[in-house]
Amino acid sequence: MPETALNVLVNVLSRPVHFPKDGETGLLVIAEPPKPFVAPTLDVPGQDPAAIQKEILFIEASAAVGKSTLSRQLSATLKAPILDLAIVPVTAGSLHTSLTELEAADKSDPVAAFHEGRIPVIIDALDEGRLLSNETEIERFLVSSAEFLLSNRSVTSRPKLVFLARFESIELARRSIELPAAGITHATAKVEFFDKEGAWQLIQAYAAAAARPGSHYQQHPEAARDFIATYFDAIETVLGLPAGELWQNEQGRVFAGYAPVLAAMGSILAAIDNFTTVANNLKANGGREAWGVIEAVLYEILSREQVKLRNVLSEQCGSALPNSVYDAEEQLSLLAQYIESRPLQGTGRVGLPPADMEKYNDMIRTYLPHHPFIRRHEFGNAVLGSTLVSRAVYHGRSISRERLISLSRQWRQSAPTRSPSR
């Protein structure tokens, strides 16, 4: 069985002795461990952990697969400082400044320790940081961090910076660092979607955390496990896969192993008071029932994205934000426009003063390419794409013939690669 991301990183990174000063609020913190937590798998180059013994480790992951959860657990496990770009604005020199805020019992120099690879700094939420700090300041931060690394070349084979972000932001970071600092060693690993075992563990972890004392979930663990199996069978049916193909098929694995779906299923599981009835509904009406769960989860993700953007926008606007700002209908419209390369006009329902509207539109242009449902200007997978297209059409948005052909191609490419066993 492959090692989990947490095990791989704990074995590669140093355990620092420099920590944020007591009673002071600086750029760096030691995170509290997330609860619940189940580690995904980390795909490293050549499946060799030695390949990531570089100064910079880029950890790429699709949206909402658990990057921030992993970064917090890693910080809590190693007591390694974390710089959360979703809440901490940065600019040129921020990395050096943040290190000077650390201290050790032996009064040693934290900057020297960093250059020796003894204080790995975890940099999380680069995607959100591009909203909070804006593109210019983020690039200044990345370039100055590269220059800071170049100022001391005593150690180049121990991880000093660990970036966690989506593909597009990792590409930005890599370009910004390579341009002024070609000599810096770096490697890229990828957080995978949960496999079958991890998916089961995550559902059960969320169910255990949400279940009340004496709940049906606690009293009937075997029935709960049967329900989980029935749910995955229903998802397999929805995707049109032969029995037993869900975890072998790429699109099946992408959806069935998607952390928000699994977390939502765990929360739902904790609230069910009759597993047999619900399981029978799934078996009898698998497609409809499973799609209902999927749709609820998708809207939960849209709500999550709205909160993230609104939190940043509200800090920059002088007026109160209407509920329509980046709500589910607005996002569906914007996503349909984005994949069609049309002007990002949304639904036309958002009313803000001109100056605030300009800030909102700027954020949309920056943030939409990194939406959880988008991957390189396309829908992340056929399941998400089909659901979003149907909702966009329902709300009166047009979808081109080319887009429908592209989605059809995604479905064909996700077909099973081998015949089911008889």
CSV table of N, CA, C and O in Angstrom, one decimal, residues 1 3 6 28 71 111 120 126 173 176 187 191 193 201 218 224 226 255 258 266 285 305 343 349 355 357 366 385:
chain,number,residue,atom,x,y,z
A,1,MET,N,0.8,-1.2,0.0
A,1,MET,CA,0.0,0.0,0.0
A,1,MET,C,0.9,1.3,0.0
A,1,MET,O,1.8,1.3,0.8
A,3,GLU,N,2.4,4.9,0.7
A,3,GLU,CA,2.5,5.7,1.9
A,3,GLU,C,1.5,6.9,1.7
A,3,GLU,O,1.3,7.4,0.6
A,6,LEU,N,1.0,12.4,4.5
A,6,LEU,CA,1.6,12.8,5.8
A,6,LEU,C,2.9,12.0,6.1
A,6,LEU,O,3.9,12.6,6.5
A,28,LEU,N,3.8,33.8,10.8
A,28,LEU,CA,3.9,32.3,10.9
A,28,LEU,C,3.2,31.8,12.2
A,28,LEU,O,3.3,32.4,13.2
A,71,SER,N,-1.9,20.5,5.1
A,71,SER,CA,-0.9,21.4,5.6
A,71,SER,C,-1.0,21.7,7.1
A,71,SER,O,0.0,21.8,7.8
A,111,VAL,N,17.1,32.6,10.9
A,111,VAL,CA,17.4,32.7,9.5
A,111,VAL,C,18.5,31.7,9.0
A,111,VAL,O,18.4,31.1,8.0
A,120,PRO,N,11.6,24.1,7.9
A,120,PRO,CA,10.7,24.0,6.7
A,120,PRO,C,9.5,24.9,6.9
A,120,PRO,O,8.8,24.7,7.9
A,126,LEU,N,-2.0,29.3,-1.7
A,126,LEU,CA,-1.4,30.3,-2.7
A,126,LEU,C,-2.5,30.8,-3.6
A,126,LEU,O,-2.5,31.9,-4.1
A,173,ALA,N,4.0,29.9,-9.4
A,173,ALA,CA,5.1,29.9,-8.4
A,173,ALA,C,6.4,29.4,-9.0
A,173,ALA,O,7.5,30.0,-8.8
A,176,SER,N,7.8,32.1,-11.4
A,176,SER,CA,8.3,33.3,-10.7
A,176,SER,C,9.6,33.0,-10.0
A,176,SER,O,10.4,33.9,-9.8
A,187,ALA,N,11.2,20.3,-6.6
A,187,ALA,CA,10.5,19.1,-7.0
A,187,ALA,C,9.0,19.3,-6.9
A,187,ALA,O,8.6,20.1,-6.0
A,191,VAL,N,-0.9,15.6,-4.6
A,191,VAL,CA,-1.9,14.9,-3.7
A,191,VAL,C,-3.0,14.3,-4.6
A,191,VAL,O,-3.6,14.9,-5.4
A,193,PHE,N,-6.5,12.0,-5.3
A,193,PHE,CA,-7.8,11.8,-4.8
A,193,PHE,C,-7.8,10.5,-3.9
A,193,PHE,O,-6.9,9.7,-4.1
A,201,GLN,N,-12.4,5.4,5.0
A,201,GLN,CA,-11.9,5.9,6.3
A,201,GLN,C,-12.5,7.4,6.5
A,201,GLN,O,-12.9,7.7,7.6
A,218,GLN,N,-23.9,4.9,15.6
A,218,GLN,CA,-23.1,4.3,16.6
A,218,GLN,C,-23.6,2.9,17.0
A,218,GLN,O,-22.9,2.0,17.3
A,224,ALA,N,-24.2,0.6,8.8
A,224,ALA,CA,-23.6,1.8,8.3
A,224,ALA,C,-22.6,1.4,7.2
A,224,ALA,O,-22.6,2.1,6.1
A,226,ASP,N,-22.7,-1.3,5.4
A,226,ASP,CA,-23.5,-1.8,4.2
A,226,ASP,C,-24.0,-0.6,3.4
A,226,ASP,O,-24.1,-0.6,2.2
A,255,PHE,N,-14.3,11.3,-8.8
A,255,PHE,CA,-15.5,11.7,-8.1
A,255,PHE,C,-15.7,11.0,-6.8
A,255,PHE,O,-16.0,11.6,-5.7
A,258,TYR,N,-13.4,12.2,-4.0
A,258,TYR,CA,-13.4,13.7,-3.8
A,258,TYR,C,-13.7,14.0,-2.4
A,258,TYR,O,-14.8,13.7,-1.9
A,266,GLY,N,-20.3,11.5,5.0
A,266,GLY,CA,-20.1,11.2,6.4
A,266,GLY,C,-21.1,11.9,7.3
A,266,GLY,O,-21.7,11.3,8.2
A,285,ASN,N,-33.7,3.1,-6.7
A,285,ASN,CA,-33.6,4.3,-7.6
A,285,ASN,C,-32.2,4.9,-7.6
A,285,ASN,O,-32.0,6.1,-7.3
A,305,GLU,N,-17.2,28.3,-1.9
A,305,GLU,CA,-16.5,29.2,-2.8
A,305,GLU,C,-17.0,30.7,-2.6
A,305,GLU,O,-16.3,31.6,-2.6
A,343,PRO,N,-17.4,37.0,-22.3
A,343,PRO,CA,-17.2,38.0,-21.2
A,343,PRO,C,-17.9,37.6,-19.9
A,343,PRO,O,-19.0,37.0,-19.9
A,349,ARG,N,-27.5,40.1,-11.9
A,349,ARG,CA,-28.3,40.4,-10.7
A,349,ARG,C,-27.6,41.1,-9.6
A,349,ARG,O,-28.2,41.6,-8.7
A,355,ALA,N,-17.3,51.5,-8.1
A,355,ALA,CA,-16.0,51.2,-7.6
A,355,ALA,C,-15.9,49.8,-7.0
A,355,ALA,O,-15.0,49.0,-7.2
A,357,MET,N,-18.0,47.4,-7.7
A,357,MET,CA,-18.3,46.4,-8.8
A,357,MET,C,-17.0,46.1,-9.6
A,357,MET,O,-16.8,45.0,-10.0
A,366,THR,N,-9.6,37.0,-11.5
A,366,THR,CA,-8.4,36.3,-10.9
A,366,THR,C,-8.8,35.0,-10.4
A,366,THR,O,-8.0,34.0,-10.5
A,385,GLY,N,-18.9,18.7,-14.9
A,385,GLY,CA,-19.3,19.4,-16.1
A,385,GLY,C,-20.7,19.2,-16.5
A,385,GLY,O,-21.4,20.1,-16.8
